[in-house]
Short mmCIF file of C-alpha atoms and ligand atoms in Angstrom, two decimals:
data_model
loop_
_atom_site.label_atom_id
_atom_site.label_comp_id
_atom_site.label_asym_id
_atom_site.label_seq_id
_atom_site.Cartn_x
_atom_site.Cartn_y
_atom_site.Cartn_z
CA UNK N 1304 0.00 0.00 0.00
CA UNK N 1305 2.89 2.44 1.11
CA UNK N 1306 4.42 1.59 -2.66
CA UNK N 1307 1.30 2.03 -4.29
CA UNK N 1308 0.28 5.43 -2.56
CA UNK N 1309 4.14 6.52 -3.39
CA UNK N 1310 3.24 6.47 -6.93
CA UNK N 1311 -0.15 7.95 -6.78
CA UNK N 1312 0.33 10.86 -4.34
CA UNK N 1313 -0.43 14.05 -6.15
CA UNK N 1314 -1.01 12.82 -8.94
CA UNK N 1315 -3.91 15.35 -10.68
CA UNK N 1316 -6.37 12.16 -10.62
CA UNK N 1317 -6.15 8.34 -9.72
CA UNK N 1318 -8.09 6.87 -12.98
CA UNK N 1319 -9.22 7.97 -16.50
CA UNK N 1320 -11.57 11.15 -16.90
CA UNK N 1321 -11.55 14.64 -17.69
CA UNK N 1322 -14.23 17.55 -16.99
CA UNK N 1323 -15.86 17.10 -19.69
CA UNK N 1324 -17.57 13.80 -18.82
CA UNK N 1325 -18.61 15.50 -15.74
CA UNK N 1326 -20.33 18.90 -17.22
CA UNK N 1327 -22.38 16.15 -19.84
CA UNK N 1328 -23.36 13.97 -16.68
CA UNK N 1329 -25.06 16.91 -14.65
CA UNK N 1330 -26.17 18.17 -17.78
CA UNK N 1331 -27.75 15.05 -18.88
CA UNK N 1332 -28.96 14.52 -15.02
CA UNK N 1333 -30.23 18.34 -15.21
CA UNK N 1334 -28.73 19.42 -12.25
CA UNK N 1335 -29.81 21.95 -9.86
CA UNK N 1336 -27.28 24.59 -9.60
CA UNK N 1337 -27.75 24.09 -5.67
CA UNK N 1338 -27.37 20.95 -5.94
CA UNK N 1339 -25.81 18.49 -3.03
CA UNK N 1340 -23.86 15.98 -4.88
CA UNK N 1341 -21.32 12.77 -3.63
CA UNK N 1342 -18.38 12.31 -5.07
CA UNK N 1343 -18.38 8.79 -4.33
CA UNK N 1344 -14.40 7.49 -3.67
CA UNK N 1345 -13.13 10.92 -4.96
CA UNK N 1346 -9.89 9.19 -4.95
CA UNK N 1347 -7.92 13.46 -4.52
CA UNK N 1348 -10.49 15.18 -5.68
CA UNK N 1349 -9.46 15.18 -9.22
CA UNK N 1350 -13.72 16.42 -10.43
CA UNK N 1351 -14.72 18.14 -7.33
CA UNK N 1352 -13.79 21.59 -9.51
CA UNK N 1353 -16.14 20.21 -12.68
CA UNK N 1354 -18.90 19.10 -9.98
CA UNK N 1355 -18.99 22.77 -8.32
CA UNK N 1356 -18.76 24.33 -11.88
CA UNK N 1357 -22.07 22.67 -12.36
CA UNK N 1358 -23.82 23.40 -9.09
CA UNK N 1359 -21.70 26.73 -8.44
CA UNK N 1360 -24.57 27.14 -5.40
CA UNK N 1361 -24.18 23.71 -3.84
CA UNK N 1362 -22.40 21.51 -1.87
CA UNK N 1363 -19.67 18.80 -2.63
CA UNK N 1364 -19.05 15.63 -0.12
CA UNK N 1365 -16.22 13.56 -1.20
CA UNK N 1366 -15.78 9.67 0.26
CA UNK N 1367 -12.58 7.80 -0.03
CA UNK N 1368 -11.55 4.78 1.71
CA UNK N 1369 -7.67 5.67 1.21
CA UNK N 1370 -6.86 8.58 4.17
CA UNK N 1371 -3.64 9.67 1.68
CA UNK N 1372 -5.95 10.80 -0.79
CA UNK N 1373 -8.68 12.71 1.46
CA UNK N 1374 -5.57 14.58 2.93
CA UNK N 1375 -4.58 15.64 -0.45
CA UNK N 1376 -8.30 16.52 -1.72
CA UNK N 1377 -8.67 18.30 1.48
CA UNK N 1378 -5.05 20.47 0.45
CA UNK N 1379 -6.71 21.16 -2.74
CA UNK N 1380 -9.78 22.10 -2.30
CA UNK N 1381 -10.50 22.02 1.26
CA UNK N 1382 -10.84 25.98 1.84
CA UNK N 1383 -14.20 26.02 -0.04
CA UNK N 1384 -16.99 25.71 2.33
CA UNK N 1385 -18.55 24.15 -0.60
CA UNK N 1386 -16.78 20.77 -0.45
CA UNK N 1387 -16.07 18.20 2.34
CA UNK N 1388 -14.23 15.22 2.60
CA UNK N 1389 -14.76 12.28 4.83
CA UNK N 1390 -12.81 9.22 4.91
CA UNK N 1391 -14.76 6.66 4.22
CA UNK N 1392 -16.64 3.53 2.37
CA UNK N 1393 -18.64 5.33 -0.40
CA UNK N 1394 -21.54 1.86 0.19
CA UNK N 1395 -22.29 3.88 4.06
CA UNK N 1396 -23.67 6.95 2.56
CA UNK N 1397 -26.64 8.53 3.69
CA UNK N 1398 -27.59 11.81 1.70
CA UNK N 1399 -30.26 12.71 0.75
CA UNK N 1400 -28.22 13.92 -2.70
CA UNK N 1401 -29.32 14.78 -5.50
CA UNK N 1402 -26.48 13.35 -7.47
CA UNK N 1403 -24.01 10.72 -6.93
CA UNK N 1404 -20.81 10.91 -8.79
CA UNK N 1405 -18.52 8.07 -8.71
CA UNK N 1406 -15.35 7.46 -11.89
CA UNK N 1407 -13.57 4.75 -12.11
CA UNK N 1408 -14.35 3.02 -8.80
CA UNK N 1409 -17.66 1.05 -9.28
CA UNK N 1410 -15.62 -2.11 -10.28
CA UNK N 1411 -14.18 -2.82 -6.73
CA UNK N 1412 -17.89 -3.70 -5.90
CA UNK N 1413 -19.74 -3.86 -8.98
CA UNK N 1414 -22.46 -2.25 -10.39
CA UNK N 1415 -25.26 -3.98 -8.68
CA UNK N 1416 -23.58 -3.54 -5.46
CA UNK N 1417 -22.90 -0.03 -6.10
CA UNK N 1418 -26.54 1.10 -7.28
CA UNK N 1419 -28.16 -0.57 -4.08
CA UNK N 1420 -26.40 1.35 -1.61
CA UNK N 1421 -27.01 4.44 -3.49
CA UNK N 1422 -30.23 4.38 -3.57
CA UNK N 1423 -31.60 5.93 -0.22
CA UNK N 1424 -29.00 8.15 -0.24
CA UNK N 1425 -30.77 9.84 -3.72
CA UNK N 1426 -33.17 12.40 -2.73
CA UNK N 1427 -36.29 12.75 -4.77
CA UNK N 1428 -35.43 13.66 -8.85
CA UNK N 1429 -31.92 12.58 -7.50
CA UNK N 1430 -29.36 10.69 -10.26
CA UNK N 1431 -26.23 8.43 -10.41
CA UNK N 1432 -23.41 9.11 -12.82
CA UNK N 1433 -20.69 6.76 -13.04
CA UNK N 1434 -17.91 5.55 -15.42
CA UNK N 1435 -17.42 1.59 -15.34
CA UNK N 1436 -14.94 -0.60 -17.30
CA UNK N 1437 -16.28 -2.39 -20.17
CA UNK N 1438 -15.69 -4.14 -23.13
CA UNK N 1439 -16.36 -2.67 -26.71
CA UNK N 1440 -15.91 -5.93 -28.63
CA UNK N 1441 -16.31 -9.85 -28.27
CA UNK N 1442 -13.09 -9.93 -29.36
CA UNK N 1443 -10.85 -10.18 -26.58
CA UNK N 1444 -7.24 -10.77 -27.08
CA UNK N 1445 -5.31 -12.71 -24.14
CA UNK N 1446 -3.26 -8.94 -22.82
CA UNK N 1447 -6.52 -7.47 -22.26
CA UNK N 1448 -8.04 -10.70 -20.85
CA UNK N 1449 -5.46 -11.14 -18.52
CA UNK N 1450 -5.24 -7.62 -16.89
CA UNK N 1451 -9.06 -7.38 -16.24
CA UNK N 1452 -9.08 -10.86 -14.98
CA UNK N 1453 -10.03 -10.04 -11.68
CA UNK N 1454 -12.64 -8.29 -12.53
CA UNK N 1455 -14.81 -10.94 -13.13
CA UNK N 1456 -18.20 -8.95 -13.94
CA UNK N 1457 -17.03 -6.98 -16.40
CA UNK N 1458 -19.08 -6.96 -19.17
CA UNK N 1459 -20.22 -4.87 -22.47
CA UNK N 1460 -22.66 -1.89 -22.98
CA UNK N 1461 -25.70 -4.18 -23.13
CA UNK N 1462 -24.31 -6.01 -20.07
CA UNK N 1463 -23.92 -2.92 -18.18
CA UNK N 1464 -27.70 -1.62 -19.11
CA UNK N 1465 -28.76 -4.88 -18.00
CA UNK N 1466 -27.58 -4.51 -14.72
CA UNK N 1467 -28.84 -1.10 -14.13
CA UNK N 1468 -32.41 -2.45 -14.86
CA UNK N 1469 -31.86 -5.33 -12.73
CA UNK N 1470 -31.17 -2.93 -10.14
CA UNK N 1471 -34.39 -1.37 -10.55
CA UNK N 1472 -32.75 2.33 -11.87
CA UNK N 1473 -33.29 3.26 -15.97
CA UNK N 1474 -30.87 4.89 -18.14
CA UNK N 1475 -30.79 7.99 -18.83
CA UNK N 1476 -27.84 8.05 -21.37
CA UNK N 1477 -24.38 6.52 -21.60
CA UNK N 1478 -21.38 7.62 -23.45
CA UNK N 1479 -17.86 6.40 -23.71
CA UNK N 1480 -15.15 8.19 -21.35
CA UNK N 1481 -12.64 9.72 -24.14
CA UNK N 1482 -9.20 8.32 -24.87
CA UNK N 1483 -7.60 11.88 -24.14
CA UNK N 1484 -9.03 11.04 -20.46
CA UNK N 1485 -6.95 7.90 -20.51
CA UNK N 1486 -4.07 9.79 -22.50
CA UNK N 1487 -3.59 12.46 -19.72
CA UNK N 1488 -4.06 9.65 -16.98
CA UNK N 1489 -1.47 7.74 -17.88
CA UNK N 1490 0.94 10.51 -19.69
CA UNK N 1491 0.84 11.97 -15.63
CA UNK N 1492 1.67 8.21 -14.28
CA UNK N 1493 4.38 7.46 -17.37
CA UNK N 1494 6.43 10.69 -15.46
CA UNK N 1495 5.70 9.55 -12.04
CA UNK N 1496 7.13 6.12 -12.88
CA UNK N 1497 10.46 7.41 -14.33
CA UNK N 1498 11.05 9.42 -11.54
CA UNK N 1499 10.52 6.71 -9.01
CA UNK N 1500 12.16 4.11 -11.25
CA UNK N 1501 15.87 5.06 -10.20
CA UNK N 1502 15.66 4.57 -6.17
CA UNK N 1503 12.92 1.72 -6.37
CA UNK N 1504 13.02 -0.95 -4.19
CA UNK N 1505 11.54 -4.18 -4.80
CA UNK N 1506 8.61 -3.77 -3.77
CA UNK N 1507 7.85 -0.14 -5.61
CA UNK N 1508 9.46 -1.86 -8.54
CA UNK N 1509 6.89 -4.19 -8.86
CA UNK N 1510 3.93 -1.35 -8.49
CA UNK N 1511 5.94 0.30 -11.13
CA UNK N 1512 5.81 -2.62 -13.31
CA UNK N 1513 2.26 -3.60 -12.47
CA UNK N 1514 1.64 0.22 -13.90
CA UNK N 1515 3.83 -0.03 -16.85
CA UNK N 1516 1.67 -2.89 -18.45
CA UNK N 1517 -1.15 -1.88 -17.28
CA UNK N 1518 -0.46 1.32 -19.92
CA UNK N 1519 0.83 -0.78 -22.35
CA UNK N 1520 -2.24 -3.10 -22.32
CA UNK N 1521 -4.46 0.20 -22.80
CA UNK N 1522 -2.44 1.21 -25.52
CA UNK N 1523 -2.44 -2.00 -27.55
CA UNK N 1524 -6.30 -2.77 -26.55
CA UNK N 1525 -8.25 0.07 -26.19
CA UNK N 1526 -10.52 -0.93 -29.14
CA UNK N 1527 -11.42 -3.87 -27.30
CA UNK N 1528 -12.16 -1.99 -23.79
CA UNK N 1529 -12.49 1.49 -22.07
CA UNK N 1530 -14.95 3.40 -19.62
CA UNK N 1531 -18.37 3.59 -19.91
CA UNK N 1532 -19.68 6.78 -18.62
CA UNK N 1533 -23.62 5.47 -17.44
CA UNK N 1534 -26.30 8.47 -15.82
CA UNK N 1535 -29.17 6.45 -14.17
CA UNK N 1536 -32.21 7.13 -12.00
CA UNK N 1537 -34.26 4.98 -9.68
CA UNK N 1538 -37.63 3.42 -11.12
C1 SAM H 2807 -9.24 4.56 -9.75
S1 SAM H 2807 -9.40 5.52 -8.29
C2 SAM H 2807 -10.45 6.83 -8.85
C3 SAM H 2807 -10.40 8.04 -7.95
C4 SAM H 2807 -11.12 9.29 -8.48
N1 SAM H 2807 -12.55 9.07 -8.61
C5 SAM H 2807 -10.54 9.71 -9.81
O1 SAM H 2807 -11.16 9.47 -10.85
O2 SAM H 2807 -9.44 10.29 -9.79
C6 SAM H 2807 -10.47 4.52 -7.34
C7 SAM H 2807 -10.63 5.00 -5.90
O3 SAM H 2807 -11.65 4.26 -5.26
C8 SAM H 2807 -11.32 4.19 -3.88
N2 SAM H 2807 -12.18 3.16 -3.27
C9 SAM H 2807 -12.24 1.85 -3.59
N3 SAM H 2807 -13.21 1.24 -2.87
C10 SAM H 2807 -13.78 2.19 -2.09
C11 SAM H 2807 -14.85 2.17 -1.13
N4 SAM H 2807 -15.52 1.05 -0.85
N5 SAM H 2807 -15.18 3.33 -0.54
C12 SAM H 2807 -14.51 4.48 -0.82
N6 SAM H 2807 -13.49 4.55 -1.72
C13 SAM H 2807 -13.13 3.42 -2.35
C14 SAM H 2807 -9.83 3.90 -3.91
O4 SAM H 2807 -9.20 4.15 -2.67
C15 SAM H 2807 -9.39 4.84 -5.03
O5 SAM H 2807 -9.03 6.10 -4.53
#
């Protein structure tokens, strides 16, 4: 963990994303410009700045389960008496919101999971927008196999709006999370990595590794998978 934070820490964000997939989520959700909204394991904060651009009246509660990275949001952004930031599992919410934001950290519980604890944290007319791994193609070479192979429900676009009805929420709209997103992501990491590379020990070489093909496996796959950005409502 102390490896893995060592390569993360202040980094801009800890996934794939930009601000853009945030200003077309609240649009499509039509946010409230007072809105209350959770940034559900908001990693360092990386869209709290896009979430208050589109509620510039409201109010900004970030969860993370990882104490380094709710020190560092709170660094960044922590003078606003718009945001706060609670360490955290982003399942023991309680609201009422009236939208939950969550990129690039539904797959840790999955998207069933996820979309039940939400809901009585939603408060009436309230939304869920959240970016999920998934695969663009049934073809599925072994390097991209291999790296998601933990995450054993990961599925495609009709697999993901199945689950969101199963859940008992309908989708509002869904669009993929752009490759600049993963571009900038990983051009940030690529840096961190060569900087760390020359006084690694073992065990921060192998998080460096770990990273390095997990870039490389993007950059050779990406037609076969990427983020799916999903904005759903309760039934
Ligand atoms: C890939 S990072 C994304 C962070 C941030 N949303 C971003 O896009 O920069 C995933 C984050 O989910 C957090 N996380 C995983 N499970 C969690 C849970 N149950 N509750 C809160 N945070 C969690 C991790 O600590 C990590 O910071």
């Amino acid at each position: 963990m102390k490896a893995f934070f060592k390569l993360y820490q202040n980094l801009d964000r800890e996934g794939p994303g930009e601000a853009a997939d945030v200003t077309w989520a609240m649009q499509v959700g039509n946010l409230a410009k007072d809105a209350h909204i959770l940034d559900a394991a908001c990693g360092s904060g990386a869209d709290v700045e896009a979430l208050l651009e589109a509620a510039p009246k409201g109010h900004v509660t970030g969860v993370e389960k990882h104490g380094g990275f709710v020190k560092e949001a709170r660094a960044r952004l922590g003078n606003d008496p718009r945001v706060d930031f609670k360490t955290g599992d982003m399942t023991q919410v309680t609201g009422p919101y009236d939208a939950i934001w969550c990129a690039g950290a539904v797959y840790f519980i999955g998207i069933e999971t996820a979309l039940n604890a939400w809901r009585s944290a939603l408060g009436t007319g309230g939304f869920i927008a959240f970016s999920d791994a998934c695969w663009w193609t049934d073809k599925r070479s072994k390097m991209a196999r291999t790296f998601w192979r933990e995450y054993a429900g990961m599925t495609d676009q009709a697999g993901i709006e199945e689950k969101i009805n199963a859940a008992g929420y309908d989708l509002i709209a869904a669009r993929r999370v752009s490759s600049q997103g993963w571009e900038d992501y990983y051009t940030s990491l690529e840096a961190r990595i060569a900087k760390l590379r020359p006084d690694a020990d073992a065990e921060l070489a192998a998080v460096l590794d770990a990273s390095v093909t997990e870039i490389a496996t993007w950059r050779a796959c990406s037609h076969e998978y990427g983020y799916l950005l999903s904005v759903v409502r309760p039934r």
